[in-house]
Amino acid sequence: MGDDASSRLYVSLKEKSAENVGIRFEKLLFSAETEEAEVMNRIDDLNQRDDIHGIIVQLPLPDGLNTDEIIARIDPRKDTDGFHTETLRRFLAGDRDACPVFPRAVIELLHTAGGYRIGEKGLVIANSQLLGEVMTQALTLEGLQAEYMLSGESRENIAFKTREARVIVTACGIAGFITGDMIAENAVIIDGGISHIDGKIVGDADRATVEHKAKFLSPVSGGVGPVTVATLLARVTDAALKTFINKKNIKV
């Protein structure tokens, strides 16, 4: 919705990835002046269609639209991103299958990186309480002693916590927020932040000072983003399979 350049880029990447694996992708474009009722009506239509197995609302939405209510309008069975309140409730209650796509992508990268053990400390630095809670739950389910901090807290307090953590997940959108003096030797860092500096995409970690000290630092771009898209497409496939099984009354 609207004219956000980053949103257009992300949607085009999802569209291309879907086409590459044989998933039909329909794109509905709305102007920034579109009434919320019209958006709700279109979501209702998509909820009723048997040939639609996943619905994505690309964020952020233009001012004046209620993001929570629009996402809540999606049938939870078609909630591809995992942002629906019912999906989040299930995940925060311990249902791994309800894990939203971003935390699931982070966990996939952690499995690739290795370098941590059950019971070690994990820290999430996020730009919202909801993201912090959800990502902390994902790390907790992996066996880490996890907590989160908001990026608006004092840098001194954040640095105190980051130096104690074996695993750090950052999703602030603040370029170079994490520097080498803030981390422990051989820390595992998943950088989920994106900022645009002088025409380049950079992450939350200051790569020049962090990379030589960390055991693993996910790249930006080419790290969390592509894995998130792959995870998103996997959720669509799972939803389609569940629909097929239910229609055929197949017992599994």
PDB file of C-alpha atoms in Angstrom:
ATOM      1  CA  MET A   1       0.000   0.000   0.000  1.00  0.00           C
ATOM      2  CA  GLY A   2       1.142   3.513  -0.686  1.00  0.00           C
ATOM      3  CA  ASP A   3       4.391   4.472  -2.357  1.00  0.00           C
ATOM      4  CA  ASP A   4       7.079   3.116  -0.017  1.00  0.00           C
ATOM      5  CA  ALA A   5      10.153   2.183  -2.084  1.00  0.00           C
ATOM      6  CA  SER A   6      11.382  -0.487   0.347  1.00  0.00           C
ATOM      7  CA  SER A   7       7.954  -2.129   0.418  1.00  0.00           C
ATOM      8  CA  ARG A   8       7.866  -2.285  -3.368  1.00  0.00           C
ATOM      9  CA  LEU A   9      11.307  -3.896  -3.381  1.00  0.00           C
ATOM     10  CA  TYR A  10      10.367  -6.502  -0.766  1.00  0.00           C
ATOM     11  CA  VAL A  11       7.148  -7.392  -2.569  1.00  0.00           C
ATOM     12  CA  SER A  12       8.978  -7.822  -5.873  1.00  0.00           C
ATOM     13  CA  LEU A  13      11.535 -10.117  -4.213  1.00  0.00           C
ATOM     14  CA  LYS A  14       8.765 -12.243  -2.718  1.00  0.00           C
ATOM     15  CA  GLU A  15       6.974 -12.354  -6.059  1.00  0.00           C
ATOM     16  CA  LYS A  16      10.091 -13.490  -7.915  1.00  0.00           C
ATOM     17  CA  SER A  17      10.932 -16.115  -5.288  1.00  0.00           C
ATOM     18  CA  ALA A  18       7.381 -17.477  -5.378  1.00  0.00           C
ATOM     19  CA  GLU A  19       7.439 -17.771  -9.158  1.00  0.00           C
ATOM     20  CA  ASN A  20      10.808 -19.559  -8.996  1.00  0.00           C
ATOM     21  CA  VAL A  21       9.312 -22.371  -6.909  1.00  0.00           C
ATOM     22  CA  GLY A  22       5.975 -22.579  -8.712  1.00  0.00           C
ATOM     23  CA  ILE A  23       3.782 -20.659  -6.271  1.00  0.00           C
ATOM     24  CA  ARG A  24       1.207 -18.414  -7.944  1.00  0.00           C
ATOM     25  CA  PHE A  25       1.547 -14.885  -6.604  1.00  0.00           C
ATOM     26  CA  GLU A  26      -1.225 -12.286  -6.802  1.00  0.00           C
ATOM     27  CA  LYS A  27      -0.348  -8.678  -6.026  1.00  0.00           C
ATOM     28  CA  LEU A  28      -3.025  -6.216  -4.917  1.00  0.00           C
ATOM     29  CA  LEU A  29      -1.916  -2.582  -5.002  1.00  0.00           C
ATOM     30  CA  PHE A  30      -3.650   0.191  -3.069  1.00  0.00           C
ATOM     31  CA  SER A  31      -2.971   3.911  -3.020  1.00  0.00           C
ATOM     32  CA  ALA A  32      -2.099   5.638   0.248  1.00  0.00           C
ATOM     33  CA  GLU A  33      -5.567   7.216   0.206  1.00  0.00           C
ATOM     34  CA  THR A  34      -7.415   3.882   0.184  1.00  0.00           C
ATOM     35  CA  GLU A  35     -10.067   3.588   2.887  1.00  0.00           C
ATOM     36  CA  GLU A  36      -9.536   0.927   5.534  1.00  0.00           C
ATOM     37  CA  ALA A  37     -12.965  -0.563   4.771  1.00  0.00           C
ATOM     38  CA  GLU A  38     -11.892  -1.310   1.207  1.00  0.00           C
ATOM     39  CA  VAL A  39      -8.780  -3.117   2.409  1.00  0.00           C
ATOM     40  CA  MET A  40     -10.878  -5.142   4.858  1.00  0.00           C
ATOM     41  CA  ASN A  41     -13.308  -6.098   2.100  1.00  0.00           C
ATOM     42  CA  ARG A  42     -10.507  -7.333  -0.138  1.00  0.00           C
ATOM     43  CA  ILE A  43      -9.081  -9.412   2.693  1.00  0.00           C
ATOM     44  CA  ASP A  44     -12.542 -10.893   3.274  1.00  0.00           C
ATOM     45  CA  ASP A  45     -12.651 -11.894  -0.392  1.00  0.00           C
ATOM     46  CA  LEU A  46      -9.235 -13.547  -0.157  1.00  0.00           C
ATOM     47  CA  ASN A  47     -10.251 -15.372   3.022  1.00  0.00           C
ATOM     48  CA  GLN A  48     -13.156 -16.955   1.129  1.00  0.00           C
ATOM     49  CA  ARG A  49     -11.157 -18.090  -1.888  1.00  0.00           C
ATOM     50  CA  ASP A  50     -10.160 -21.761  -1.843  1.00  0.00           C
ATOM     51  CA  ASP A  51      -7.320 -21.118  -4.295  1.00  0.00           C
ATOM     52  CA  ILE A  52      -5.574 -18.671  -1.935  1.00  0.00           C
ATOM     53  CA  HIS A  53      -3.498 -20.340   0.781  1.00  0.00           C
ATOM     54  CA  GLY A  54      -1.533 -17.404   2.166  1.00  0.00           C
ATOM     55  CA  ILE A  55      -2.095 -13.674   2.631  1.00  0.00           C
ATOM     56  CA  ILE A  56       0.672 -11.132   3.242  1.00  0.00           C
ATOM     57  CA  VAL A  57       0.114  -7.527   4.293  1.00  0.00           C
ATOM     58  CA  GLN A  58       3.312  -5.691   3.420  1.00  0.00           C
ATOM     59  CA  LEU A  59       4.298  -3.329   6.217  1.00  0.00           C
ATOM     60  CA  PRO A  60       4.504  -0.490   7.016  1.00  0.00           C
ATOM     61  CA  LEU A  61       1.025   0.701   6.118  1.00  0.00           C
ATOM     62  CA  PRO A  62       0.269   4.364   5.363  1.00  0.00           C
ATOM     63  CA  ASP A  63      -0.743   6.650   8.225  1.00  0.00           C
ATOM     64  CA  GLY A  64      -4.396   6.460   9.121  1.00  0.00           C
ATOM     65  CA  LEU A  65      -4.714   2.689   8.725  1.00  0.00           C
ATOM     66  CA  ASN A  66      -4.903   0.401  11.756  1.00  0.00           C
ATOM     67  CA  THR A  67      -2.229  -2.226  11.164  1.00  0.00           C
ATOM     68  CA  ASP A  68      -3.355  -4.528  13.989  1.00  0.00           C
ATOM     69  CA  GLU A  69      -6.978  -4.582  12.855  1.00  0.00           C
ATOM     70  CA  ILE A  70      -6.065  -5.174   9.221  1.00  0.00           C
ATOM     71  CA  ILE A  71      -3.801  -8.102  10.082  1.00  0.00           C
ATOM     72  CA  ALA A  72      -6.435  -9.470  12.472  1.00  0.00           C
ATOM     73  CA  ARG A  73      -8.860  -9.580   9.549  1.00  0.00           C
ATOM     74  CA  ILE A  74      -6.783 -12.307   7.862  1.00  0.00           C
ATOM     75  CA  ASP A  75      -7.990 -15.871   8.350  1.00  0.00           C
ATOM     76  CA  PRO A  76      -5.387 -17.291  10.812  1.00  0.00           C
ATOM     77  CA  ARG A  77      -5.044 -20.340   8.550  1.00  0.00           C
ATOM     78  CA  LYS A  78      -3.804 -18.008   5.799  1.00  0.00           C
ATOM     79  CA  ASP A  79      -1.574 -15.870   8.020  1.00  0.00           C
ATOM     80  CA  THR A  80       1.679 -16.313   6.122  1.00  0.00           C
ATOM     81  CA  ASP A  81       3.849 -13.872   8.087  1.00  0.00           C
ATOM     82  CA  GLY A  82       2.659 -15.116  11.466  1.00  0.00           C
ATOM     83  CA  PHE A  83       1.588 -11.686  12.750  1.00  0.00           C
ATOM     84  CA  HIS A  84      -2.057 -12.539  13.490  1.00  0.00           C
ATOM     85  CA  THR A  85      -2.909 -12.294  17.183  1.00  0.00           C
ATOM     86  CA  GLU A  86      -4.088 -15.917  17.228  1.00  0.00           C
ATOM     87  CA  THR A  87      -0.832 -17.096  15.642  1.00  0.00           C
ATOM     88  CA  LEU A  88       1.233 -15.066  18.102  1.00  0.00           C
ATOM     89  CA  ARG A  89      -0.820 -16.338  21.048  1.00  0.00           C
ATOM     90  CA  ARG A  90      -0.131 -19.931  20.043  1.00  0.00           C
ATOM     91  CA  PHE A  91       3.575 -19.302  19.586  1.00  0.00           C
ATOM     92  CA  LEU A  92       4.029 -17.455  22.871  1.00  0.00           C
ATOM     93  CA  ALA A  93       2.243 -20.392  24.535  1.00  0.00           C
ATOM     94  CA  GLY A  94       4.947 -22.704  23.174  1.00  0.00           C
ATOM     95  CA  ASP A  95       3.586 -23.921  19.822  1.00  0.00           C
ATOM     96  CA  ARG A  96       6.673 -24.106  17.574  1.00  0.00           C
ATOM     97  CA  ASP A  97       4.526 -24.612  14.463  1.00  0.00           C
ATOM     98  CA  ALA A  98       3.126 -21.096  14.923  1.00  0.00           C
ATOM     99  CA  CYS A  99       6.553 -19.429  14.836  1.00  0.00           C
ATOM    100  CA  PRO A 100       6.423 -16.263  12.670  1.00  0.00           C
ATOM    101  CA  VAL A 101       8.670 -16.152   9.622  1.00  0.00           C
ATOM    102  CA  PHE A 102      11.317 -13.727  10.915  1.00  0.00           C
ATOM    103  CA  PRO A 103      12.132 -15.659  14.120  1.00  0.00           C
ATOM    104  CA  ARG A 104      12.025 -18.917  12.180  1.00  0.00           C
ATOM    105  CA  ALA A 105      14.558 -17.535   9.700  1.00  0.00           C
ATOM    106  CA  VAL A 106      16.797 -16.437  12.570  1.00  0.00           C
ATOM    107  CA  ILE A 107      16.679 -19.922  14.084  1.00  0.00           C
ATOM    108  CA  GLU A 108      17.593 -21.479  10.727  1.00  0.00           C
ATOM    109  CA  LEU A 109      20.645 -19.215  10.578  1.00  0.00           C
ATOM    110  CA  LEU A 110      21.572 -20.115  14.153  1.00  0.00           C
ATOM    111  CA  HIS A 111      21.450 -23.800  13.270  1.00  0.00           C
ATOM    112  CA  THR A 112      23.834 -23.084  10.407  1.00  0.00           C
ATOM    113  CA  ALA A 113      26.168 -20.994  12.563  1.00  0.00           C
ATOM    114  CA  GLY A 114      26.364 -23.272  15.600  1.00  0.00           C
ATOM    115  CA  GLY A 115      28.825 -22.189  18.271  1.00  0.00           C
ATOM    116  CA  TYR A 116      26.405 -22.081  21.195  1.00  0.00           C
ATOM    117  CA  ARG A 117      25.112 -24.547  23.769  1.00  0.00           C
ATOM    118  CA  ILE A 118      21.833 -25.086  25.573  1.00  0.00           C
ATOM    119  CA  GLY A 119      21.652 -22.894  28.651  1.00  0.00           C
ATOM    120  CA  GLU A 120      23.882 -20.119  27.333  1.00  0.00           C
ATOM    121  CA  LYS A 121      22.660 -16.530  27.228  1.00  0.00           C
ATOM    122  CA  GLY A 122      20.800 -15.100  24.275  1.00  0.00           C
ATOM    123  CA  LEU A 123      19.956 -11.427  23.838  1.00  0.00           C
ATOM    124  CA  VAL A 124      17.495  -9.803  21.457  1.00  0.00           C
ATOM    125  CA  ILE A 125      17.768  -6.100  20.660  1.00  0.00           C
ATOM    126  CA  ALA A 126      14.570  -4.974  18.975  1.00  0.00           C
ATOM    127  CA  ASN A 127      12.771  -1.806  17.989  1.00  0.00           C
ATOM    128  CA  SER A 128       9.421  -2.972  19.402  1.00  0.00           C
ATOM    129  CA  GLN A 129       8.195  -4.873  22.434  1.00  0.00           C
ATOM    130  CA  LEU A 130       6.253  -7.375  20.335  1.00  0.00           C
ATOM    131  CA  LEU A 131       9.253  -8.286  18.205  1.00  0.00           C
ATOM    132  CA  GLY A 132      11.379  -8.562  21.330  1.00  0.00           C
ATOM    133  CA  GLU A 133       8.916 -10.916  23.017  1.00  0.00           C
ATOM    134  CA  VAL A 134       8.443 -13.122  19.967  1.00  0.00           C
ATOM    135  CA  MET A 135      12.150 -13.390  19.187  1.00  0.00           C
ATOM    136  CA  THR A 136      12.961 -14.090  22.840  1.00  0.00           C
ATOM    137  CA  GLN A 137      10.440 -16.928  22.820  1.00  0.00           C
ATOM    138  CA  ALA A 138      12.104 -18.390  19.726  1.00  0.00           C
ATOM    139  CA  LEU A 139      15.514 -18.390  21.438  1.00  0.00           C
ATOM    140  CA  THR A 140      14.019 -19.813  24.633  1.00  0.00           C
ATOM    141  CA  LEU A 141      12.509 -22.713  22.698  1.00  0.00           C
ATOM    142  CA  GLU A 142      16.037 -23.361  21.376  1.00  0.00           C
ATOM    143  CA  GLY A 143      17.228 -23.832  24.951  1.00  0.00           C
ATOM    144  CA  LEU A 144      18.902 -20.468  25.469  1.00  0.00           C
ATOM    145  CA  GLN A 145      18.450 -18.234  28.515  1.00  0.00           C
ATOM    146  CA  ALA A 146      17.003 -15.399  26.481  1.00  0.00           C
ATOM    147  CA  GLU A 147      15.841 -11.871  27.150  1.00  0.00           C
ATOM    148  CA  TYR A 148      15.300  -8.745  25.089  1.00  0.00           C
ATOM    149  CA  MET A 149      16.111  -5.068  25.259  1.00  0.00           C
ATOM    150  CA  LEU A 150      14.642  -2.213  23.260  1.00  0.00           C
ATOM    151  CA  SER A 151      17.007  -0.233  21.072  1.00  0.00           C
ATOM    152  CA  GLY A 152      15.875   2.980  22.789  1.00  0.00           C
ATOM    153  CA  GLU A 153      17.407   1.932  26.107  1.00  0.00           C
ATOM    154  CA  SER A 154      20.733   3.421  27.159  1.00  0.00           C
ATOM    155  CA  ARG A 155      23.699   2.229  25.140  1.00  0.00           C
ATOM    156  CA  GLU A 156      25.593   1.542  28.364  1.00  0.00           C
ATOM    157  CA  ASN A 157      22.917  -0.861  29.605  1.00  0.00           C
ATOM    158  CA  ILE A 158      22.697  -2.581  26.236  1.00  0.00           C
ATOM    159  CA  ALA A 159      26.477  -3.000  26.049  1.00  0.00           C
ATOM    160  CA  PHE A 160      26.508  -4.550  29.534  1.00  0.00           C
ATOM    161  CA  LYS A 161      24.074  -7.224  28.350  1.00  0.00           C
ATOM    162  CA  THR A 162      25.627  -7.820  24.919  1.00  0.00           C
ATOM    163  CA  ARG A 163      29.028  -8.556  26.475  1.00  0.00           C
ATOM    164  CA  GLU A 164      27.433 -11.370  28.495  1.00  0.00           C
ATOM    165  CA  ALA A 165      25.547 -12.960  25.595  1.00  0.00           C
ATOM    166  CA  ARG A 166      26.698 -15.883  23.474  1.00  0.00           C
ATOM    167  CA  VAL A 167      23.929 -15.272  20.928  1.00  0.00           C
ATOM    168  CA  ILE A 168      22.807 -11.786  19.888  1.00  0.00           C
ATOM    169  CA  VAL A 169      19.872 -11.132  17.573  1.00  0.00           C
ATOM    170  CA  THR A 170      19.485  -7.530  16.506  1.00  0.00           C
ATOM    171  CA  ALA A 171      16.568  -6.005  14.609  1.00  0.00           C
ATOM    172  CA  CYS A 172      16.735  -2.266  15.212  1.00  0.00           C
ATOM    173  CA  GLY A 173      17.209  -0.678  11.817  1.00  0.00           C
ATOM    174  CA  ILE A 174      20.038   1.485  13.224  1.00  0.00           C
ATOM    175  CA  ALA A 175      23.182   1.349  11.121  1.00  0.00           C
ATOM    176  CA  GLY A 176      26.297   0.304  13.054  1.00  0.00           C
ATOM    177  CA  PHE A 177      24.433   0.093  16.359  1.00  0.00           C
ATOM    178  CA  ILE A 178      26.437  -2.921  17.578  1.00  0.00           C
ATOM    179  CA  THR A 179      30.193  -2.344  17.681  1.00  0.00           C
ATOM    180  CA  GLY A 180      33.057  -4.702  18.395  1.00  0.00           C
ATOM    181  CA  ASP A 181      33.636  -3.418  21.927  1.00  0.00           C
ATOM    182  CA  MET A 182      30.060  -4.414  22.813  1.00  0.00           C
ATOM    183  CA  ILE A 183      30.375  -8.161  22.187  1.00  0.00           C
ATOM    184  CA  ALA A 184      32.159 -11.136  23.698  1.00  0.00           C
ATOM    185  CA  GLU A 185      34.798 -13.094  21.812  1.00  0.00           C
ATOM    186  CA  ASN A 186      33.226 -15.739  19.549  1.00  0.00           C
ATOM    187  CA  ALA A 187      29.709 -14.389  19.950  1.00  0.00           C
ATOM    188  CA  VAL A 188      27.134 -15.529  17.396  1.00  0.00           C
ATOM    189  CA  ILE A 189      25.348 -12.533  15.880  1.00  0.00           C
ATOM    190  CA  ILE A 190      22.286 -12.597  13.656  1.00  0.00           C
ATOM    191  CA  ASP A 191      21.884  -9.159  12.106  1.00  0.00           C
ATOM    192  CA  GLY A 192      18.271  -8.579  11.105  1.00  0.00           C
ATOM    193  CA  GLY A 193      18.513  -4.817  10.742  1.00  0.00           C
ATOM    194  CA  ILE A 194      18.370  -2.935   7.461  1.00  0.00           C
ATOM    195  CA  SER A 195      19.417   0.668   6.851  1.00  0.00           C
ATOM    196  CA  HIS A 196      20.247   2.566   3.675  1.00  0.00           C
ATOM    197  CA  ILE A 197      23.497   4.560   3.849  1.00  0.00           C
ATOM    198  CA  ASP A 198      24.889   6.312   0.772  1.00  0.00           C
ATOM    199  CA  GLY A 199      22.957   4.007  -1.513  1.00  0.00           C
ATOM    200  CA  LYS A 200      24.141   0.854   0.270  1.00  0.00           C
ATOM    201  CA  ILE A 201      22.219  -1.576   2.462  1.00  0.00           C
ATOM    202  CA  VAL A 202      23.840  -2.051   5.873  1.00  0.00           C
ATOM    203  CA  GLY A 203      22.862  -3.830   9.061  1.00  0.00           C
ATOM    204  CA  ASP A 204      22.776  -3.040  12.763  1.00  0.00           C
ATOM    205  CA  ALA A 205      26.275  -4.432  13.316  1.00  0.00           C
ATOM    206  CA  ASP A 206      29.368  -2.387  12.504  1.00  0.00           C
ATOM    207  CA  ARG A 207      30.924  -5.072  10.347  1.00  0.00           C
ATOM    208  CA  ALA A 208      34.409  -3.540  10.393  1.00  0.00           C
ATOM    209  CA  THR A 209      34.744  -3.928  14.172  1.00  0.00           C
ATOM    210  CA  VAL A 210      32.458  -6.898  14.814  1.00  0.00           C
ATOM    211  CA  GLU A 211      33.330  -9.411  12.101  1.00  0.00           C
ATOM    212  CA  HIS A 212      36.840 -10.270  13.328  1.00  0.00           C
ATOM    213  CA  LYS A 213      35.636 -10.789  16.907  1.00  0.00           C
ATOM    214  CA  ALA A 214      32.422 -12.744  16.359  1.00  0.00           C
ATOM    215  CA  LYS A 215      32.333 -16.455  15.611  1.00  0.00           C
ATOM    216  CA  PHE A 216      29.500 -15.792  13.170  1.00  0.00           C
ATOM    217  CA  LEU A 217      27.964 -12.605  11.801  1.00  0.00           C
ATOM    218  CA  SER A 218      25.141 -12.980   9.309  1.00  0.00           C
ATOM    219  CA  PRO A 219      25.563 -10.876   6.147  1.00  0.00           C
ATOM    220  CA  VAL A 220      23.429  -7.877   5.218  1.00  0.00           C
ATOM    221  CA  SER A 221      22.072  -8.228   2.650  1.00  0.00           C
ATOM    222  CA  GLY A 222      21.944 -11.928   1.793  1.00  0.00           C
ATOM    223  CA  GLY A 223      21.391 -13.160   5.344  1.00  0.00           C
ATOM    224  CA  VAL A 224      18.122 -12.974   7.241  1.00  0.00           C
ATOM    225  CA  GLY A 225      16.186 -11.533   4.286  1.00  0.00           C
ATOM    226  CA  PRO A 226      16.425 -14.435   1.812  1.00  0.00           C
ATOM    227  CA  VAL A 227      15.914 -17.004   4.577  1.00  0.00           C
ATOM    228  CA  THR A 228      12.803 -15.124   5.726  1.00  0.00           C
ATOM    229  CA  VAL A 229      11.380 -15.231   2.201  1.00  0.00           C
ATOM    230  CA  ALA A 230      12.145 -18.955   1.941  1.00  0.00           C
ATOM    231  CA  THR A 231      10.445 -19.537   5.285  1.00  0.00           C
ATOM    232  CA  LEU A 232       7.445 -17.526   4.147  1.00  0.00           C
ATOM    233  CA  LEU A 233       7.076 -19.660   1.020  1.00  0.00           C
ATOM    234  CA  ALA A 234       7.372 -22.804   3.125  1.00  0.00           C
ATOM    235  CA  ARG A 235       4.450 -21.604   5.256  1.00  0.00           C
ATOM    236  CA  VAL A 236       2.341 -21.087   2.138  1.00  0.00           C
ATOM    237  CA  THR A 237       3.185 -24.608   0.994  1.00  0.00           C
ATOM    238  CA  ASP A 238       2.287 -26.023   4.417  1.00  0.00           C
ATOM    239  CA  ALA A 239      -1.044 -24.178   4.387  1.00  0.00           C
ATOM    240  CA  ALA A 240      -1.854 -25.496   0.910  1.00  0.00           C
ATOM    241  CA  LEU A 241      -1.012 -29.037   2.006  1.00  0.00           C
ATOM    242  CA  LYS A 242      -3.246 -28.755   5.078  1.00  0.00           C
ATOM    243  CA  THR A 243      -6.099 -27.502   2.900  1.00  0.00           C
ATOM    244  CA  PHE A 244      -5.669 -30.462   0.547  1.00  0.00           C
ATOM    245  CA  ILE A 245      -5.557 -32.954   3.428  1.00  0.00           C
ATOM    246  CA  ASN A 246      -8.690 -31.487   5.015  1.00  0.00           C
ATOM    247  CA  LYS A 247     -10.592 -31.522   1.720  1.00  0.00           C
ATOM    248  CA  LYS A 248      -9.688 -35.141   1.049  1.00  0.00           C
ATOM    249  CA  ASN A 249     -10.283 -36.092   4.703  1.00  0.00           C
ATOM    250  CA  ILE A 250      -6.855 -37.714   4.796  1.00  0.00           C
ATOM    251  CA  LYS A 251      -5.671 -38.922   8.196  1.00  0.00           C
ATOM    252  CA  VAL A 252      -2.000 -38.222   8.980  1.00  0.00           C
TER     253      VAL A 252
END
